[in-house]
CSV table of N, CA, C and O in Angstrom, one decimal:
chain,number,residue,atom,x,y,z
A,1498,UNK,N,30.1,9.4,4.8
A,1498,UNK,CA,29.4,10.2,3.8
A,1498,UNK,C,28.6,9.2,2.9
A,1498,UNK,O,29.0,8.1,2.7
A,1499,UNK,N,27.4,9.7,2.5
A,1499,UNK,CA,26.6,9.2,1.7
A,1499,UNK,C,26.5,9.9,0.3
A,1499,UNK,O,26.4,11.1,0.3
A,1500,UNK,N,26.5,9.1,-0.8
A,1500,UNK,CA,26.5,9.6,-1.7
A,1500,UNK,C,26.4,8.5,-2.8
A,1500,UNK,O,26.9,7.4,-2.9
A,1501,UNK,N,24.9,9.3,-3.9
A,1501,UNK,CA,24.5,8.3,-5.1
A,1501,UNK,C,24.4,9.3,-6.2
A,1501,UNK,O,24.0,10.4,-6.0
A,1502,UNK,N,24.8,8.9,-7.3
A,1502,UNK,CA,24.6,9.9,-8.5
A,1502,UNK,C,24.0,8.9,-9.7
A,1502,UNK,O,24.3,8.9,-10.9
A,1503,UNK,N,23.2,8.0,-8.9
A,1503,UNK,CA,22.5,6.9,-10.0
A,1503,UNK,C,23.6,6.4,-10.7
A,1503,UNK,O,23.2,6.3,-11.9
A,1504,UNK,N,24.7,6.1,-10.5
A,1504,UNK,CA,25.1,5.1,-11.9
A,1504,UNK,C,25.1,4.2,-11.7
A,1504,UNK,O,25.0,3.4,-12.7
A,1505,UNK,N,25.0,3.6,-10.3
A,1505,UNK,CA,24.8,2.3,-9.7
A,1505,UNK,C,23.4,1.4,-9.8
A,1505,UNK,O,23.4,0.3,-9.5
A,1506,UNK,N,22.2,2.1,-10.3
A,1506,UNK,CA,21.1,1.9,-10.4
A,1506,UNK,C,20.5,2.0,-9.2
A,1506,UNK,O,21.0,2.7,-8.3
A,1507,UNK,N,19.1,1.2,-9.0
A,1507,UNK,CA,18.3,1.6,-7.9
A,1507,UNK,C,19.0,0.5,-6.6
A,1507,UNK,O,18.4,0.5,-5.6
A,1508,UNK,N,20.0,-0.3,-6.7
A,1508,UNK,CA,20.1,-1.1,-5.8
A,1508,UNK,C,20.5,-0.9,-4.4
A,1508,UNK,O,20.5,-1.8,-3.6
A,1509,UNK,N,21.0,0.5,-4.0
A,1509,UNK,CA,20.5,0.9,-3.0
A,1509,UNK,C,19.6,1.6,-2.2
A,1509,UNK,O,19.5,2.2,-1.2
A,1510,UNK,N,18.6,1.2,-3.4
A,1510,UNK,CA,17.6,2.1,-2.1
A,1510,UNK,C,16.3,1.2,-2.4
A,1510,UNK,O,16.1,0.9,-3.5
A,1511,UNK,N,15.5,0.9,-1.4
A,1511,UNK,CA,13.6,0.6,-1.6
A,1511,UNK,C,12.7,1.5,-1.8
A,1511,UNK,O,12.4,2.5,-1.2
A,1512,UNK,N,12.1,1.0,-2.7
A,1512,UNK,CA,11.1,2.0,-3.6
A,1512,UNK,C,9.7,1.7,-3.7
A,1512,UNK,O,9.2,0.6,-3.5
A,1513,UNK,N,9.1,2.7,-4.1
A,1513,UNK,CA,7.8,2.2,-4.4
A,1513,UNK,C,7.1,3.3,-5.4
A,1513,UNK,O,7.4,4.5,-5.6
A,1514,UNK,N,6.1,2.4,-6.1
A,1514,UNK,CA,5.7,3.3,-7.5
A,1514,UNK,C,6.9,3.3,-8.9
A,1514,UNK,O,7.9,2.5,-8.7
A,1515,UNK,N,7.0,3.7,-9.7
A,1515,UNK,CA,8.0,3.4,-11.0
A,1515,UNK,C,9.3,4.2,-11.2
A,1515,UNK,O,9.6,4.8,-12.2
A,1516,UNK,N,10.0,4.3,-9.9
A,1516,UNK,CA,11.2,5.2,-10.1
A,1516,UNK,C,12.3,4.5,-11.1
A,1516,UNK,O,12.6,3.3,-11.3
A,1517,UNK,N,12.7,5.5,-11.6
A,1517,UNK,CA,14.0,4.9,-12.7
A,1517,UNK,C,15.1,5.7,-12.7
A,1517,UNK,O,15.2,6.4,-11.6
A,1518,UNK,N,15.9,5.8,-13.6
A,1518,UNK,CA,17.0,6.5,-14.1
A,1518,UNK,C,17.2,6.7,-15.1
A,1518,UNK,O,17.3,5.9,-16.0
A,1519,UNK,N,17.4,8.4,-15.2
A,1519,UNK,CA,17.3,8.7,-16.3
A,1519,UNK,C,18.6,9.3,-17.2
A,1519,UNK,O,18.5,10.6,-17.3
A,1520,UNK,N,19.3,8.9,-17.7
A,1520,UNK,CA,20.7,9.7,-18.7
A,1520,UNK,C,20.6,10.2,-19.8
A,1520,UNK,O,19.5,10.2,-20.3
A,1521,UNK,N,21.7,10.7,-20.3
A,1521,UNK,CA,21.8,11.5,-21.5
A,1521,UNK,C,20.7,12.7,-21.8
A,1521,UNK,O,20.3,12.8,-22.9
A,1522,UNK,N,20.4,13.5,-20.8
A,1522,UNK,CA,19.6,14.5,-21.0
A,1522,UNK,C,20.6,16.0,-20.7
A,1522,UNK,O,21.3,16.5,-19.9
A,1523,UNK,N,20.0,16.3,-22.3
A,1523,UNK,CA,20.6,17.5,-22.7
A,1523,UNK,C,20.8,18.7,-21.6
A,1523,UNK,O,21.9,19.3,-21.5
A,1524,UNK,N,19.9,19.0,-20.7
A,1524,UNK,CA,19.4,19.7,-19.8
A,1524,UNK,C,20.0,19.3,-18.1
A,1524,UNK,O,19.7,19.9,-17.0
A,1525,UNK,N,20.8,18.3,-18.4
A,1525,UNK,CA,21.3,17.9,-16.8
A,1525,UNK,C,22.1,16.7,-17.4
A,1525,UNK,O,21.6,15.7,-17.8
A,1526,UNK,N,23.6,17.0,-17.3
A,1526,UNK,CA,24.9,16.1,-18.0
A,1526,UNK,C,24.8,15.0,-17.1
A,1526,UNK,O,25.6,14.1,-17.4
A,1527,UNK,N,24.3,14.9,-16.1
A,1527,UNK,CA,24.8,13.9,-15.2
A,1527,UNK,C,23.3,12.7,-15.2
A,1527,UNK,O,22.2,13.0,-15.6
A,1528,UNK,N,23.7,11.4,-14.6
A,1528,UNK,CA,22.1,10.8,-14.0
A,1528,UNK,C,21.6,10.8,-12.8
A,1528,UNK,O,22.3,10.9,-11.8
A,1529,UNK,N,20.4,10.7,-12.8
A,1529,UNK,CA,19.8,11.1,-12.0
A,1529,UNK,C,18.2,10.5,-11.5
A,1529,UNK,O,17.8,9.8,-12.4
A,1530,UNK,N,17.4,10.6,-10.5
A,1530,UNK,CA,16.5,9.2,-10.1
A,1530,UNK,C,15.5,10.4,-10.6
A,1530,UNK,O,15.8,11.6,-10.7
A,1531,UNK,N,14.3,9.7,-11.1
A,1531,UNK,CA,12.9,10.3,-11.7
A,1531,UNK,C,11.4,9.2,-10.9
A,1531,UNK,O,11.0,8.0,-11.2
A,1532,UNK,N,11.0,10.0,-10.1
A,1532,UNK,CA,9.6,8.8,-10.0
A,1532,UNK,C,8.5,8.6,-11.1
A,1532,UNK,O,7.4,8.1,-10.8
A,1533,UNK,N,8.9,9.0,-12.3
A,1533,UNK,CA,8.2,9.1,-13.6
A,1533,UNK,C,8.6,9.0,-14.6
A,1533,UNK,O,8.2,9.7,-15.6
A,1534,UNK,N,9.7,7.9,-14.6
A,1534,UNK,CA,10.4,7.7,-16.2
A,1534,UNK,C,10.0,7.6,-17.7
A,1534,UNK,O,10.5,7.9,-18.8
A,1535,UNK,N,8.5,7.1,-17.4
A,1535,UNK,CA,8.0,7.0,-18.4
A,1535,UNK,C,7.0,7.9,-18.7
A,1535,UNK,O,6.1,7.6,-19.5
A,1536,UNK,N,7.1,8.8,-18.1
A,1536,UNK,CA,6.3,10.4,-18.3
A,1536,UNK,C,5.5,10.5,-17.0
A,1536,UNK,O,5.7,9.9,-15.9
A,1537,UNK,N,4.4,11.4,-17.2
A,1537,UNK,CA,3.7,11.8,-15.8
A,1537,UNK,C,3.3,10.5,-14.8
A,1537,UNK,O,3.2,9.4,-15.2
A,1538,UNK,N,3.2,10.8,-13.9
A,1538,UNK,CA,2.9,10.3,-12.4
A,1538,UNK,C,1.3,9.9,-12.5
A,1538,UNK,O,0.5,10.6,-13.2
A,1539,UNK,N,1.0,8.7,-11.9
A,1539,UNK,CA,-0.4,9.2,-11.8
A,1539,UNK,C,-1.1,9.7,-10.6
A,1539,UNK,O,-0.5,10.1,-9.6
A,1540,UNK,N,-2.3,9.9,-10.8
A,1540,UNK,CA,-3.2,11.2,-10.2
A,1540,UNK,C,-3.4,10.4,-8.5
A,1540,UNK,O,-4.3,9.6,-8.5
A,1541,UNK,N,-2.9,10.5,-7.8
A,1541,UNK,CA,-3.0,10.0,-6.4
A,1541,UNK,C,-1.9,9.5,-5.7
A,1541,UNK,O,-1.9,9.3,-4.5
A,1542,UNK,N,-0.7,9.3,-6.5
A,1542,UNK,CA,0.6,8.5,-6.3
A,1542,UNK,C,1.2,8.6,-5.3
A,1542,UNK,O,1.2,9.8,-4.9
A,1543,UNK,N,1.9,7.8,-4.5
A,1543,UNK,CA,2.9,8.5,-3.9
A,1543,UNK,C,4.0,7.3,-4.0
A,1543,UNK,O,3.6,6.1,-3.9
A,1544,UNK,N,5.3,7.5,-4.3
A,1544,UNK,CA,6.3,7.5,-5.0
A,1544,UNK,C,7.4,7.7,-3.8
A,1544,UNK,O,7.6,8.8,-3.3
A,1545,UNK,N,8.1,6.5,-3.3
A,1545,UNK,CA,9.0,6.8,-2.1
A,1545,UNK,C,10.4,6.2,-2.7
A,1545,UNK,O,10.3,5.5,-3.7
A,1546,UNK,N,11.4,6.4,-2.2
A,1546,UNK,CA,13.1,6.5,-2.4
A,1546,UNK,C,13.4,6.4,-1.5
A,1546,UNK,O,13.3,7.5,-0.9
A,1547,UNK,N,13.9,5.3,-0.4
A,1547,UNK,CA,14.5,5.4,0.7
A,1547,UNK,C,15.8,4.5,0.6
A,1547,UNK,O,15.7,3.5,-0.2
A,1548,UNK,N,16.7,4.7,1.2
A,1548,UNK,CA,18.0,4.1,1.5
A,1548,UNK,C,17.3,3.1,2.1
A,1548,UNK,O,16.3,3.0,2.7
A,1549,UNK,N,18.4,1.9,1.4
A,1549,UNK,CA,17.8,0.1,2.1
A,1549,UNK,C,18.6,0.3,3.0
A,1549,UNK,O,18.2,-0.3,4.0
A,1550,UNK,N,19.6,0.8,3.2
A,1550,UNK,CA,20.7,0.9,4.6
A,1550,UNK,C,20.7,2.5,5.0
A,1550,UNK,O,20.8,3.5,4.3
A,1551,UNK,N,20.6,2.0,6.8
A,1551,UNK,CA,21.0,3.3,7.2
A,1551,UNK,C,22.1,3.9,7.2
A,1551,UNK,O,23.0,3.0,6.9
A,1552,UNK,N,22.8,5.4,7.3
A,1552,UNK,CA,23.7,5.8,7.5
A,1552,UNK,C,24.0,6.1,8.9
A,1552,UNK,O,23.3,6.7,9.7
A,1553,UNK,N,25.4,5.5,9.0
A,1553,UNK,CA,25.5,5.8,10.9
A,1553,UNK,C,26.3,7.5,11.0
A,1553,UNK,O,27.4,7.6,10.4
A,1554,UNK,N,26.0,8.4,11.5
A,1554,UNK,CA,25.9,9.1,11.9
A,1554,UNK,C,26.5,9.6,13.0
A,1554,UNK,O,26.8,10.8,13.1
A,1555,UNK,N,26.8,8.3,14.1
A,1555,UNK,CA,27.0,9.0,15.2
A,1555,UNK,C,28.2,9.4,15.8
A,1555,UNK,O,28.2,9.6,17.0
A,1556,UNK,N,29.2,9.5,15.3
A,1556,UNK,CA,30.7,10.2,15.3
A,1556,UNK,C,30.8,10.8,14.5
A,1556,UNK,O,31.9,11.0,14.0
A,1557,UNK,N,29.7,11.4,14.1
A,1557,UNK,CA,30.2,12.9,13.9
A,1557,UNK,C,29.6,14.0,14.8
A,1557,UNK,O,29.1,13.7,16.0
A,1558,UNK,N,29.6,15.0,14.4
A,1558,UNK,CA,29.3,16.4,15.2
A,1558,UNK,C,28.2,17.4,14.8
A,1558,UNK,O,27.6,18.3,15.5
A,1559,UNK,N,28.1,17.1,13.6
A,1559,UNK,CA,27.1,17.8,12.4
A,1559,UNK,C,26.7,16.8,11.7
A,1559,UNK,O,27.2,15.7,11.8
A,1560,UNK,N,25.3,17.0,10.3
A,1560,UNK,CA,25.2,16.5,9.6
A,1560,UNK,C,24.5,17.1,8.3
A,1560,UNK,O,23.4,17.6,8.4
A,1561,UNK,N,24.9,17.0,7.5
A,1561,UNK,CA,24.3,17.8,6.4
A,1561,UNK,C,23.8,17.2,5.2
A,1561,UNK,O,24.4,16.2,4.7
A,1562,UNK,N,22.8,17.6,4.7
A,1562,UNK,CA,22.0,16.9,3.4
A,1562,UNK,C,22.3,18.2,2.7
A,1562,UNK,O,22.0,19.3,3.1
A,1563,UNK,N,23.0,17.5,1.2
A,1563,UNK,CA,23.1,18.8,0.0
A,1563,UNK,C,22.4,17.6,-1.0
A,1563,UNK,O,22.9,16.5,-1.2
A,1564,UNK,N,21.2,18.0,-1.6
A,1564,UNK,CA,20.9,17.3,-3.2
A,1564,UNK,C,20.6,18.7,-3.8
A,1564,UNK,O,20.6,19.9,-3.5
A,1565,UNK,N,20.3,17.4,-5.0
A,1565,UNK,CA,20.2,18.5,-6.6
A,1565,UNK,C,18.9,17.8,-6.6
A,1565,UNK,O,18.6,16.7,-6.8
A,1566,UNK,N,18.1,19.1,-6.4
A,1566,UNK,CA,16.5,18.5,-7.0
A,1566,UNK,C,15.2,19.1,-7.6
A,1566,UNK,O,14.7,20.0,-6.9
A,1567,UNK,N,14.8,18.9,-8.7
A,1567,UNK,CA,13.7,20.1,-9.1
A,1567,UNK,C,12.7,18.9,-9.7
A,1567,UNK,O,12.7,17.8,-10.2
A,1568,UNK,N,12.1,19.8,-9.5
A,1568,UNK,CA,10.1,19.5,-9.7
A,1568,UNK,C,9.3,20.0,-10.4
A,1568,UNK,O,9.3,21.3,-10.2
A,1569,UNK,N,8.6,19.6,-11.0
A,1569,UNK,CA,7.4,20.5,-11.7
A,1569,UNK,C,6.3,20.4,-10.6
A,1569,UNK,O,5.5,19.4,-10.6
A,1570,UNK,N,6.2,21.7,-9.5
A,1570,UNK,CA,5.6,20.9,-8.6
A,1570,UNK,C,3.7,21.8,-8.5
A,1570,UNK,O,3.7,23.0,-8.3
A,1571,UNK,N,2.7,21.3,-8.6
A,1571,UNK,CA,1.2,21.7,-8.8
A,1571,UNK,C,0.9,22.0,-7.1
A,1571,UNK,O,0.8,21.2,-6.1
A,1572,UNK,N,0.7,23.6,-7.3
A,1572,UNK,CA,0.0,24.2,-6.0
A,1572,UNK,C,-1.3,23.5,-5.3
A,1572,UNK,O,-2.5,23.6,-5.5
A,1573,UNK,N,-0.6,22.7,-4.4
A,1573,UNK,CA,-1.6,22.3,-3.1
A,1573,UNK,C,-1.8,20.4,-3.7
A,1573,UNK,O,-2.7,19.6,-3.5
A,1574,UNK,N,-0.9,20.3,-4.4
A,1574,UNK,CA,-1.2,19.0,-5.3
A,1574,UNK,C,0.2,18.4,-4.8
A,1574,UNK,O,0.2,17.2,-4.4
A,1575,UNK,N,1.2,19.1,-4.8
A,1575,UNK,CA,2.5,18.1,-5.0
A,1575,UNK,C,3.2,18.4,-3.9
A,1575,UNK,O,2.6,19.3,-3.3
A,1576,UNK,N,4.5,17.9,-3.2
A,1576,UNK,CA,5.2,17.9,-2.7
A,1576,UNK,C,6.2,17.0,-2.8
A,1576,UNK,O,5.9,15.9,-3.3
A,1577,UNK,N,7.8,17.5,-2.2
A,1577,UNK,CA,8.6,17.0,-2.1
A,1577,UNK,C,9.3,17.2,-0.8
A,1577,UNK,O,9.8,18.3,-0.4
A,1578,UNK,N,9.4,15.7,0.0
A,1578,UNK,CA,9.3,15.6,1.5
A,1578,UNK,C,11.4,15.1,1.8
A,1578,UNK,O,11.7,14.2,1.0
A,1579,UNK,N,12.2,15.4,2.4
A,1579,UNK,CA,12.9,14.4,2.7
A,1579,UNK,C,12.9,14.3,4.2
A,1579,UNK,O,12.6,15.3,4.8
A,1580,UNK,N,13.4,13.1,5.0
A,1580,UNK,CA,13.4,12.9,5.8
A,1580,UNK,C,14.4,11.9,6.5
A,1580,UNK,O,14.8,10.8,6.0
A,1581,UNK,N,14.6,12.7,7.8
A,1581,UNK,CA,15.8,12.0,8.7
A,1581,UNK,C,15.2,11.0,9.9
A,1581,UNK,O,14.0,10.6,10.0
A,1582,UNK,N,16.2,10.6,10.8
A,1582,UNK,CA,15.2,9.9,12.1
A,1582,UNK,C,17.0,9.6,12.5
A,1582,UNK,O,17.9,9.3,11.8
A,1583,UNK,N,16.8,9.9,14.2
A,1583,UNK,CA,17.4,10.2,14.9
A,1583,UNK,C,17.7,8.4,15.6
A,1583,UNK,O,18.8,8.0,15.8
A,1584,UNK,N,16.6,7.6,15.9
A,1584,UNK,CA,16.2,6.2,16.0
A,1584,UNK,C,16.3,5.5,15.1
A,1584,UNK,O,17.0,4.5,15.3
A,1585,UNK,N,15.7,5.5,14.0
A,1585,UNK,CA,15.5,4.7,13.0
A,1585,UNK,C,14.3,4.1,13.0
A,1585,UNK,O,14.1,3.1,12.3
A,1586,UNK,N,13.4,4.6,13.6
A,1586,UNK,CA,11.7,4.5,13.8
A,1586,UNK,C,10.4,5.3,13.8
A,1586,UNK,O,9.2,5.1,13.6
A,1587,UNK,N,11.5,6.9,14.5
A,1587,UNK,CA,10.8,7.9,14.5
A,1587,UNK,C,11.0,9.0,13.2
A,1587,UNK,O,11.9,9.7,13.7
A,1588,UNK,N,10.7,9.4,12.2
A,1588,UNK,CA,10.8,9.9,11.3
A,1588,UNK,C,10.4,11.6,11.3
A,1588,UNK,O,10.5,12.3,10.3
């Protein structure tokens, strides 16, 4: 099982663009990763979070992804992608 609830910081994962961590917010008790800690994003960005290590997978039977995630997200502007790979090459 894989599991981060940011208190460890960003050291497991490779990043790109200004992701941080953000605590003590009134609106969500726990911490949590932001690609915009220091307010809006800018206008073209793109902003990645990936595990520096893979997770192995292959003795199990199933696999499931549960996150907690919300966005302020702008029609035909924004998205939020996650992504698996079966190889580790093909995404």
């Amino acid at each position: 099982m894989a599991s981060d609830d940011a208190s460890a910081g960003l050291t497991q994962w490779t990043i790109t663009g200004t992701w941080g961590i953000v605590q003590n917010d009134p609106a969500h008790p726990s911490r949590y990763f932001t690609d915009s800690p220091g307010g809006n994003y800018g206008i073209g960005s793109t902003n990645t979070l990936a595990l520096a290590a893979p997770v192995n997978l292959s003795t199990g039977a199933h696999a499931y992804a549960v996150y907690d995630a919300r966005w302020d997200v702008e029609k035909d502007n924004d998205a939020g992608v996650l992504e698996a790979s079966l190889n580790g090459t093909t995404w």
